[in-house]
mmCIF file of C-alpha atoms in Angstrom:
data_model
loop_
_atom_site.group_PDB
_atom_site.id
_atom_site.type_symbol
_atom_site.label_atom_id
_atom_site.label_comp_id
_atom_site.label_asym_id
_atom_site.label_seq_id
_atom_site.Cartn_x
_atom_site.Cartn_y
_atom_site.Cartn_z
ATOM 1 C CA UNK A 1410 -15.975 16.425 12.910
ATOM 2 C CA UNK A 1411 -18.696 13.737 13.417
ATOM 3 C CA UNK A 1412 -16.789 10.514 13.884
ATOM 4 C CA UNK A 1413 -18.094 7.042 14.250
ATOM 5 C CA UNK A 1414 -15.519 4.284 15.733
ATOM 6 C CA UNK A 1415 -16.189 0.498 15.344
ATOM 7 C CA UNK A 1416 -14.312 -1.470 17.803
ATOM 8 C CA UNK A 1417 -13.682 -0.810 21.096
ATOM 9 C CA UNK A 1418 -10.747 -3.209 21.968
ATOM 10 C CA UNK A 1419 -7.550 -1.868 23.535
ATOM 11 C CA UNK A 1420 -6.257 -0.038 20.619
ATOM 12 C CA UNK A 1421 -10.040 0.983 19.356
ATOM 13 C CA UNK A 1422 -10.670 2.101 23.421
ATOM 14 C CA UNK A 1423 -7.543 4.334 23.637
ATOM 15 C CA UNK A 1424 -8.284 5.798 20.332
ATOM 16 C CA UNK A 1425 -11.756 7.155 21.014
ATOM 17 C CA UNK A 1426 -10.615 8.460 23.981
ATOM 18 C CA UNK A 1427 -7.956 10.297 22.171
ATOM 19 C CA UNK A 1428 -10.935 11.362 19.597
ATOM 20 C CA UNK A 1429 -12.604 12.783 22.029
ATOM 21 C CA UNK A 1430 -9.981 15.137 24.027
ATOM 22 C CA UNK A 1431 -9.749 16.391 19.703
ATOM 23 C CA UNK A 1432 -12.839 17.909 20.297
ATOM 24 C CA UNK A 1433 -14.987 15.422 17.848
ATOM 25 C CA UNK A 1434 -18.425 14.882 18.371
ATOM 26 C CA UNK A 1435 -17.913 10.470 18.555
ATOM 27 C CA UNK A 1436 -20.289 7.423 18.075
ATOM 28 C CA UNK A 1437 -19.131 4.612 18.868
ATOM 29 C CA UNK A 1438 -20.293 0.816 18.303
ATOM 30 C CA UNK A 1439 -19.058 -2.241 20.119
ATOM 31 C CA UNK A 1440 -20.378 -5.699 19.897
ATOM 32 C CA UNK A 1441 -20.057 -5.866 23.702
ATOM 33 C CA UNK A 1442 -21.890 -2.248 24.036
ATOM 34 C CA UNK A 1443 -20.739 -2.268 27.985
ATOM 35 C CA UNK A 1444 -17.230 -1.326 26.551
ATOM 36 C CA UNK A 1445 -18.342 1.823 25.554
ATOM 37 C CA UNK A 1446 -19.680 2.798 28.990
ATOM 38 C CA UNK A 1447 -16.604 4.496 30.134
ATOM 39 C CA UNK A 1448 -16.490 6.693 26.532
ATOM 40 C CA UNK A 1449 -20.318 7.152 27.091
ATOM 41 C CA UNK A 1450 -19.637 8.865 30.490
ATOM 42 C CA UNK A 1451 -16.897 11.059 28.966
ATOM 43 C CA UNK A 1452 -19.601 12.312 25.991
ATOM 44 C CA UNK A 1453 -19.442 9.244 23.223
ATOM 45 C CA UNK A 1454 -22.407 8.037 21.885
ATOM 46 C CA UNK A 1455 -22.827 4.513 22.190
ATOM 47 C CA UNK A 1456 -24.918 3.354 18.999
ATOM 48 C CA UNK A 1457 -26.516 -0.146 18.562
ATOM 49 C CA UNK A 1458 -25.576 -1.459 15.242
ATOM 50 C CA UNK A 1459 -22.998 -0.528 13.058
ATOM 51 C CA UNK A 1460 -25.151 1.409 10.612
ATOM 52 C CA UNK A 1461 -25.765 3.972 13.622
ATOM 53 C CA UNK A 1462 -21.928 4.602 13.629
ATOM 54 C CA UNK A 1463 -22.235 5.967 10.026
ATOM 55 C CA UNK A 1464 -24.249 8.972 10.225
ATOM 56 C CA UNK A 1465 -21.160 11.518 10.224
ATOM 57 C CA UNK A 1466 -18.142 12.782 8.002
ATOM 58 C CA UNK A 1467 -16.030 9.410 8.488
ATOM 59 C CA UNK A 1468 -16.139 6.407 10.032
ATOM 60 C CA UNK A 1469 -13.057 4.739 11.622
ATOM 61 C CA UNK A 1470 -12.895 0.668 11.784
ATOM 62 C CA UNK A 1471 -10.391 -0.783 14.591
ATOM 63 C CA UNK A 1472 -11.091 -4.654 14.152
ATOM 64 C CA UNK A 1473 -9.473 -7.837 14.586
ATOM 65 C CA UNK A 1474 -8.991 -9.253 11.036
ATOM 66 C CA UNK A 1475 -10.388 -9.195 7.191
ATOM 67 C CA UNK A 1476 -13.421 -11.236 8.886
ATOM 68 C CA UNK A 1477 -14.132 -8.750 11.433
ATOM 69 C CA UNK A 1478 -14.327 -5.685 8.484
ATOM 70 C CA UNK A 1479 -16.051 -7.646 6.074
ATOM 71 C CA UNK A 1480 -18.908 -7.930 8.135
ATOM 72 C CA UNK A 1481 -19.282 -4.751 9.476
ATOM 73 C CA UNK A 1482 -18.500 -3.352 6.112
ATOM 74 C CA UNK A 1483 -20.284 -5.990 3.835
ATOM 75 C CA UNK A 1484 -23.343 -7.383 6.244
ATOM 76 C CA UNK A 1485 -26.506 -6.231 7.385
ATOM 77 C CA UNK A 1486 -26.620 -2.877 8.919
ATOM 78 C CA UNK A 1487 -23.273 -2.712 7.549
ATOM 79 C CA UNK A 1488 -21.074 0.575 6.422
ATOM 80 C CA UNK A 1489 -21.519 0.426 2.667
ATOM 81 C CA UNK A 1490 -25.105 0.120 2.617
ATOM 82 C CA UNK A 1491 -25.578 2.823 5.288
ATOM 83 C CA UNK A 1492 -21.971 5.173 4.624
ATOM 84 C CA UNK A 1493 -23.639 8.639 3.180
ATOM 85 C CA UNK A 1494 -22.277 9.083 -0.662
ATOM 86 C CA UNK A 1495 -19.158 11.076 -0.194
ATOM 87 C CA UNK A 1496 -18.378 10.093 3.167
ATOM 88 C CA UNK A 1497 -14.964 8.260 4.153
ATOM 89 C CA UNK A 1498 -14.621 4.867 5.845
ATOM 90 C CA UNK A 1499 -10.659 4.570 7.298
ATOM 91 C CA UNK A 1500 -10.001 1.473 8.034
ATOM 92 C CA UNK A 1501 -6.891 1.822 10.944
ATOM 93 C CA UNK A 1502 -7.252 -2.469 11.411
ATOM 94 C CA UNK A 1503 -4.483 -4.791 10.042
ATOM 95 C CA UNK A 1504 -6.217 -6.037 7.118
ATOM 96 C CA UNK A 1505 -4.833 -8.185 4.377
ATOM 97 C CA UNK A 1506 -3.643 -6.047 0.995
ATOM 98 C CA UNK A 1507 -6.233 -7.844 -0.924
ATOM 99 C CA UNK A 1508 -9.177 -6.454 1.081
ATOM 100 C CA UNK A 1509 -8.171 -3.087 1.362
ATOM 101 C CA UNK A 1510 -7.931 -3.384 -2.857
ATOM 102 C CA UNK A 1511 -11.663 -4.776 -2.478
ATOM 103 C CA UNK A 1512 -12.524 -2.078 -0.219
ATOM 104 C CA UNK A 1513 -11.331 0.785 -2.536
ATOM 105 C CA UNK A 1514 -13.305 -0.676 -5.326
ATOM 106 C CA UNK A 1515 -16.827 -0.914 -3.649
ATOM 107 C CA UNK A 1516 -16.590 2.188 -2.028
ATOM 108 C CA UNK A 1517 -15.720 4.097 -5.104
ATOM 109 C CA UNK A 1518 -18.746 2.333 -7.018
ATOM 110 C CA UNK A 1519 -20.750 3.043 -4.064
ATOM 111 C CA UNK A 1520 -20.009 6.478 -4.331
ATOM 112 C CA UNK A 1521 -17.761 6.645 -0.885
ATOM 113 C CA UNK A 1522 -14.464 6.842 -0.517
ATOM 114 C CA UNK A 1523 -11.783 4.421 1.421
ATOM 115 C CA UNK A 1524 -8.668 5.431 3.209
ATOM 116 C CA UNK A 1525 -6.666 3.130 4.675
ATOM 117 C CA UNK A 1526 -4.926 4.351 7.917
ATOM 118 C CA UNK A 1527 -2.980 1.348 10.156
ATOM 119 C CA UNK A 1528 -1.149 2.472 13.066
ATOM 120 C CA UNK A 1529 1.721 1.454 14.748
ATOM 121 C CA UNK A 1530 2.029 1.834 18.542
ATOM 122 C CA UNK A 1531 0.276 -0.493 22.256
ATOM 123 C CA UNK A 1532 -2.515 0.343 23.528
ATOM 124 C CA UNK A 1533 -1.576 2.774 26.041
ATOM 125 C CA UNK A 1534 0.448 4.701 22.989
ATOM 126 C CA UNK A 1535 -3.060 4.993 21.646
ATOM 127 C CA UNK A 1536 -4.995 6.287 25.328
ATOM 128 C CA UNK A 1537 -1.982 9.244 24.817
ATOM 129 C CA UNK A 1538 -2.821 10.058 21.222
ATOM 130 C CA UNK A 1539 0.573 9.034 19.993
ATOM 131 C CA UNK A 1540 0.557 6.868 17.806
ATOM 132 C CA UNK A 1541 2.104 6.590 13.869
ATOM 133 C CA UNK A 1542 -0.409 6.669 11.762
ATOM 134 C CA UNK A 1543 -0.098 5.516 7.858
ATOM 135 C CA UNK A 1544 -2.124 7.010 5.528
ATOM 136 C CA UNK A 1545 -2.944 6.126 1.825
ATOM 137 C CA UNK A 1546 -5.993 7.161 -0.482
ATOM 138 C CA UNK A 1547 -7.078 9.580 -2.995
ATOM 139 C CA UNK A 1548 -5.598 13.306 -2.019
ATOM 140 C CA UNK A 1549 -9.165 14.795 -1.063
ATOM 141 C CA UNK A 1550 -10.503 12.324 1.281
ATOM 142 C CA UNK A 1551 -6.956 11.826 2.974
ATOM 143 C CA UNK A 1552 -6.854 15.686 3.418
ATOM 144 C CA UNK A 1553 -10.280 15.924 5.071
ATOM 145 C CA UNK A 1554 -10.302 13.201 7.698
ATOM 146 C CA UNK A 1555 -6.539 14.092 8.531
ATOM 147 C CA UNK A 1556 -7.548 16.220 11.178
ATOM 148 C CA UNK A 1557 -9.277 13.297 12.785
ATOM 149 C CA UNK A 1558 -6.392 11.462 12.258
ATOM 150 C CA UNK A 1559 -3.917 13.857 13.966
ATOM 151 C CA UNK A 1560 -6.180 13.759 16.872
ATOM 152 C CA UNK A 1561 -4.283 10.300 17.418
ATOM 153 C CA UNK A 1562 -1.154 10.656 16.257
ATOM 154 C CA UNK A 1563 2.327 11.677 16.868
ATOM 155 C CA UNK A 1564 2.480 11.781 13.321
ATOM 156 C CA UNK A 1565 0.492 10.811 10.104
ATOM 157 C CA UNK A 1566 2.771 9.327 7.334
ATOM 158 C CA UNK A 1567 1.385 9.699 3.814
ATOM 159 C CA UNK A 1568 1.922 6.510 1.503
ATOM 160 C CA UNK A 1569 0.264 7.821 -1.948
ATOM 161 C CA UNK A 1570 -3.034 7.097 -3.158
ATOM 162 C CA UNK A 1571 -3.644 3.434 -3.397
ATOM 163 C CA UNK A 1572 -5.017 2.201 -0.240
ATOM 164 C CA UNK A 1573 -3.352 -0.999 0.286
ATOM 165 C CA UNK A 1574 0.216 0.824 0.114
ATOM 166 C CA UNK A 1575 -0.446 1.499 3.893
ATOM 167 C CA UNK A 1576 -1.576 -1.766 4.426
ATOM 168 C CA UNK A 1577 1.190 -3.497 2.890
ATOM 169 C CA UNK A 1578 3.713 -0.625 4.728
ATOM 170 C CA UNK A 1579 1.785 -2.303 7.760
ATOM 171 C CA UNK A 1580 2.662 -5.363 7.580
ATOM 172 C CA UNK A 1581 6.246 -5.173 6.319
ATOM 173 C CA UNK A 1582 6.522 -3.747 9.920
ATOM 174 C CA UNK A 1583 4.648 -5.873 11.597
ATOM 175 C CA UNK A 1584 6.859 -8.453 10.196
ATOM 176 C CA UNK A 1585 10.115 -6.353 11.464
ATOM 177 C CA UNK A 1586 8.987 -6.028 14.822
ATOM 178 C CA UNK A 1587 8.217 -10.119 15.187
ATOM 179 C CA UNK A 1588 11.260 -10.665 13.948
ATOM 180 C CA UNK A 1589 13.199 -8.521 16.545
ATOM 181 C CA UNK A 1590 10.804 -9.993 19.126
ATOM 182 C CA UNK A 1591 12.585 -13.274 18.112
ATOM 183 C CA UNK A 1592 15.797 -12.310 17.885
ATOM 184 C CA UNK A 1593 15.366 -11.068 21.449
ATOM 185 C CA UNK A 1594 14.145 -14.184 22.523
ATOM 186 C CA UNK A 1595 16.731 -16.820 21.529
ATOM 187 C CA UNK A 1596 19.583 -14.151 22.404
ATOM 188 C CA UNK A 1597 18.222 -14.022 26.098
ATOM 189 C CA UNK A 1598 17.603 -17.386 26.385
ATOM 190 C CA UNK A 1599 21.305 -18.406 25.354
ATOM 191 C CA UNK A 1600 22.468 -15.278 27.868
ATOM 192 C CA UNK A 1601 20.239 -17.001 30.537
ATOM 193 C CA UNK A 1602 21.442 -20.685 29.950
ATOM 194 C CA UNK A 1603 24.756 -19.208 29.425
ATOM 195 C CA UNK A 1604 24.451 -18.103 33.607
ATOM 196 C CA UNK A 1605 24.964 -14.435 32.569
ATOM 197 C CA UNK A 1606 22.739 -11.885 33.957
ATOM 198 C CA UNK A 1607 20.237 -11.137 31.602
ATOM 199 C CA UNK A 1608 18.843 -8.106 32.656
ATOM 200 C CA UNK A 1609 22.718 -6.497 32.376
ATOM 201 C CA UNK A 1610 23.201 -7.743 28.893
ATOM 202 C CA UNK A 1611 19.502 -6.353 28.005
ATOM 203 C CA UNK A 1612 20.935 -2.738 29.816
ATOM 204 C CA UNK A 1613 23.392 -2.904 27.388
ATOM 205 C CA UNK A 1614 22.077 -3.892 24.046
ATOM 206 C CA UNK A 1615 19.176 -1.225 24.912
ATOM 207 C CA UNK A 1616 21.746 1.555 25.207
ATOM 208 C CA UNK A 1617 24.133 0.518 22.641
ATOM 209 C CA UNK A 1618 23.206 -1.256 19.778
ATOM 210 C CA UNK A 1619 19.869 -1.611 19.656
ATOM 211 C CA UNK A 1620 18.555 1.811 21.612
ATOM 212 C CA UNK A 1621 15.150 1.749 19.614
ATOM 213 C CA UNK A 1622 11.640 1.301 20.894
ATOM 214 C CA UNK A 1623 10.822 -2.051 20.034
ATOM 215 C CA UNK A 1624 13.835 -3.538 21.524
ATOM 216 C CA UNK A 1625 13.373 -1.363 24.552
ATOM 217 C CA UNK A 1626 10.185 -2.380 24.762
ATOM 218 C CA UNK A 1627 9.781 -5.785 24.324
ATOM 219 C CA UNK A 1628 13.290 -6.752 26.358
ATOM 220 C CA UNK A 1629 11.561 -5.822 29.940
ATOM 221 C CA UNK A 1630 9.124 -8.326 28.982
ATOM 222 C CA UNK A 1631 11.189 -11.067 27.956
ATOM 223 C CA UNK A 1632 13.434 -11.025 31.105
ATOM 224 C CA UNK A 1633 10.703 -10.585 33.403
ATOM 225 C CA UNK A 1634 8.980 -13.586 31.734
ATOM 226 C CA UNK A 1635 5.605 -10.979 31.982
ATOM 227 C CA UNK A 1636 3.134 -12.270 29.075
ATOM 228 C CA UNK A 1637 0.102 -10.918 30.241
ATOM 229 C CA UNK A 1638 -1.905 -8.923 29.929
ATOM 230 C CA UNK A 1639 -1.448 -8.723 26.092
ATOM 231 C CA UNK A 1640 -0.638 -5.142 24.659
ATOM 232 C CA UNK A 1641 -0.495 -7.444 21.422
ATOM 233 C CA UNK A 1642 -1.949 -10.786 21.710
ATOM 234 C CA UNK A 1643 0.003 -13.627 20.180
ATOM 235 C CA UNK A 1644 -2.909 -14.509 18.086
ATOM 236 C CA UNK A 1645 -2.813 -11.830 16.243
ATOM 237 C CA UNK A 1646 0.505 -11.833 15.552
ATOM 238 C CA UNK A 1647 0.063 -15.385 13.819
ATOM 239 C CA UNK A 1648 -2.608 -13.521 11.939
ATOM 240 C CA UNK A 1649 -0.023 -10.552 10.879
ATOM 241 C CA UNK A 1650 2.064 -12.576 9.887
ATOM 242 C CA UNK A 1651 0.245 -14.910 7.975
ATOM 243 C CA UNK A 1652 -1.057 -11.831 5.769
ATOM 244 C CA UNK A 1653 2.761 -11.121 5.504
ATOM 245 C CA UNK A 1654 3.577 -14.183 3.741
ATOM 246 C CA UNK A 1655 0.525 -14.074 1.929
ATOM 247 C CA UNK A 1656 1.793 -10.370 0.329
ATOM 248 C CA UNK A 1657 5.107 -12.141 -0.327
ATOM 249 C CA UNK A 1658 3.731 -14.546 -1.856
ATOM 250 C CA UNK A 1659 1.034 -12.834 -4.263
ATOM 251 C CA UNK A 1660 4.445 -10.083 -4.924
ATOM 252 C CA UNK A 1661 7.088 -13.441 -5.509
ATOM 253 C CA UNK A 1662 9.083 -12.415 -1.951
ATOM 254 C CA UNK A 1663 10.136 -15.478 -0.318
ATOM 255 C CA UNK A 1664 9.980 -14.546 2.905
ATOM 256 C CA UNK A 1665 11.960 -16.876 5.049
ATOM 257 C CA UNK A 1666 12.269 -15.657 8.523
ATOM 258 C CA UNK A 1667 8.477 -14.983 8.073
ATOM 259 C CA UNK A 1668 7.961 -18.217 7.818
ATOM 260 C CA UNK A 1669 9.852 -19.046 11.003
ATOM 261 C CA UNK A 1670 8.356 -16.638 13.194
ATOM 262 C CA UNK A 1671 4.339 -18.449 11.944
ATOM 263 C CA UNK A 1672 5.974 -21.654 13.455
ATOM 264 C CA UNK A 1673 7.131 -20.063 16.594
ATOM 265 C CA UNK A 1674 3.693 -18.485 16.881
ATOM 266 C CA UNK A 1675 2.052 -21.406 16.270
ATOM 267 C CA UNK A 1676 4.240 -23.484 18.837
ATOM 268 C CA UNK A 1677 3.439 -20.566 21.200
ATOM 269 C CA UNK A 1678 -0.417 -21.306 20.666
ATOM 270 C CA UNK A 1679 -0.469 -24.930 20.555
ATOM 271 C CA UNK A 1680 0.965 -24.661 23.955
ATOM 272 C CA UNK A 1681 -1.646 -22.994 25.905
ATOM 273 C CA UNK A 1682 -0.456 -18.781 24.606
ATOM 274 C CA UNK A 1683 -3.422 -17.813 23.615
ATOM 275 C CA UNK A 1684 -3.914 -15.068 26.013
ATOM 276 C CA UNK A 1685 0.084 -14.028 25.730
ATOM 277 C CA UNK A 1686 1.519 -10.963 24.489
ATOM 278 C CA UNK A 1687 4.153 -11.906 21.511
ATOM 279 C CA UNK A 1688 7.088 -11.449 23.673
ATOM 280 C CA UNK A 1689 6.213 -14.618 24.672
ATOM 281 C CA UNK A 1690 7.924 -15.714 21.796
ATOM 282 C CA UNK A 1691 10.129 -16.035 24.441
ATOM 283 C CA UNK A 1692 9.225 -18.543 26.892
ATOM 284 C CA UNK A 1693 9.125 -20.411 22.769
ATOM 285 C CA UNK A 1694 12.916 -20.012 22.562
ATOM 286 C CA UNK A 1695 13.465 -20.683 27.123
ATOM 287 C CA UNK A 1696 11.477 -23.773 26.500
ATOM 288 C CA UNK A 1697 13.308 -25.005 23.300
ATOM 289 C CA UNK A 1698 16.704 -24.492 24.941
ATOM 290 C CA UNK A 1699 15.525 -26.942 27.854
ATOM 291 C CA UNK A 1700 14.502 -24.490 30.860
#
């Protein structure tokens, strides 16, 4: 298929690259355009504004936050204006529920069609074209830009028509995986004040209890006090979060450890994590226990 990709960050990067190994003929738009060199040399297009990303079957935005889609999607040069009728945008970003509802609406009065399709997985899950992908949108315009999709994915998950299903899916486990993160980091930090080695009692919980990725992933981190280079950068997990209480709030679900994890984030950032990875939530719960 013709595919144009918007956002060429570490998740946007490994997912072109994944693209095109699927055989898809890819354009590809970056605000920094010399991110796009390596994907040029390997037979992307590099296009200079937005608009020139939306000449094919679908266009895929991987961007920071609702700010970040609204202006390539509502500004000047931007995807509605420029989208052929009948064409899909997929928007694979963690985007509030209350854009992706405004994004199904203008498309459809546009004439194009939305499909919202967030993924879970790091950055080098998305290089390997493994990532789980969430889908949600009308049947027909899921159906045709799922093979694009699979080109990235482990494994698409279908979430019914309404777009901001897979958004909200999104964040609920966004929201799952912070609060594991913390868990992690106050249990290792009592382990480690405790004088117990914390690697062994990570060896074990990994094996035992908790044998699942995210607590396999993030442990390592945690005990090897290794923050950078972000695979997700703390900022944006204030931001996932944030758009997690904000669903809660809009649906009447308190939310309380949601809460707590925005105030570790935002303890993290005020001192000095901006360029951290979120399992520096951990050096949070080291330094509040005094080491």
């Amino acid at each position: 298929m013709k595919v144009g990709l918007i956002g060429l960050g570490l998740m946007g990067h490994g997912m072109a690259e994944s693209l095109l190994r699927g055989g898809h003929e890819l354009t590809v738009y970056n605000r920094t355009a010399s991110k796009a060199d390596a994907l040029v040399a390997k037979g992307a297009r590099l296009a200079k504004t937005p608009a020139d990303a939306c000449r094919g079957d679908v266009v895929i935005t991987m961007l920071a936050d609702d700010a970040a889609v609204e202006e390539v999607t509502f500004g000047a040069h931007g995807i509605l204006e420029n989208l052929s009728v009948g064409a899909v945008h997929v928007s694979a970003s963690t985007i509030s529920v209350a854009l992706a509802d405004r994004l199904t609406i203008e498309h459809s009065q546009s004439g194009k069609h939305f499909v919202s399709a967030p993924v879970f997985g790091r950055p080098q899950v998305a290089a390997a074209g493994q990532l789980n992908i969430l889908a949600a949108g009308a049947a027909e315009p899921v159906k045709r830009v799922l093979p694009v999709l699979e080109s990235m994915a482990q494994k698409v998950w279908p979430f019914g028509e309404r777009p901001s299903a897979a958004n909200l899916v999104k964040l609920s486990g966004n929201f799952m995986i912070f609060a594991a993160v913390e868990a992690l980091a106050e249990s290792i930090a009592l382990i480690r004040k405790g004088g117990v080695d914390e690697h062994a009692f990570v060896d074990l919980m990994t094996s035992t209890l908790f044998a699942a990725p995210i607590y396999k992933g993030y442990a390592p981190l945690i005990t090897k006090q290794q923050y950078q280079p972000p695979g997700f950068a703390a900022p944006l997990g204030l931001k996932d979060v944030r758009l997690a209480l904000t669903a809660g709030e809009s649906l009447k679900v308190p939310l309380p450890l949601g809460s707590l994890v925005r105030d570790k984030f935002l303890t993290l950032l005020a001192r000095g994590g901006e360029g951290d990875d979120i399992a520096a939530l951990g050096k949070v719960a080291a330094e509040q226990a005094g080491m």
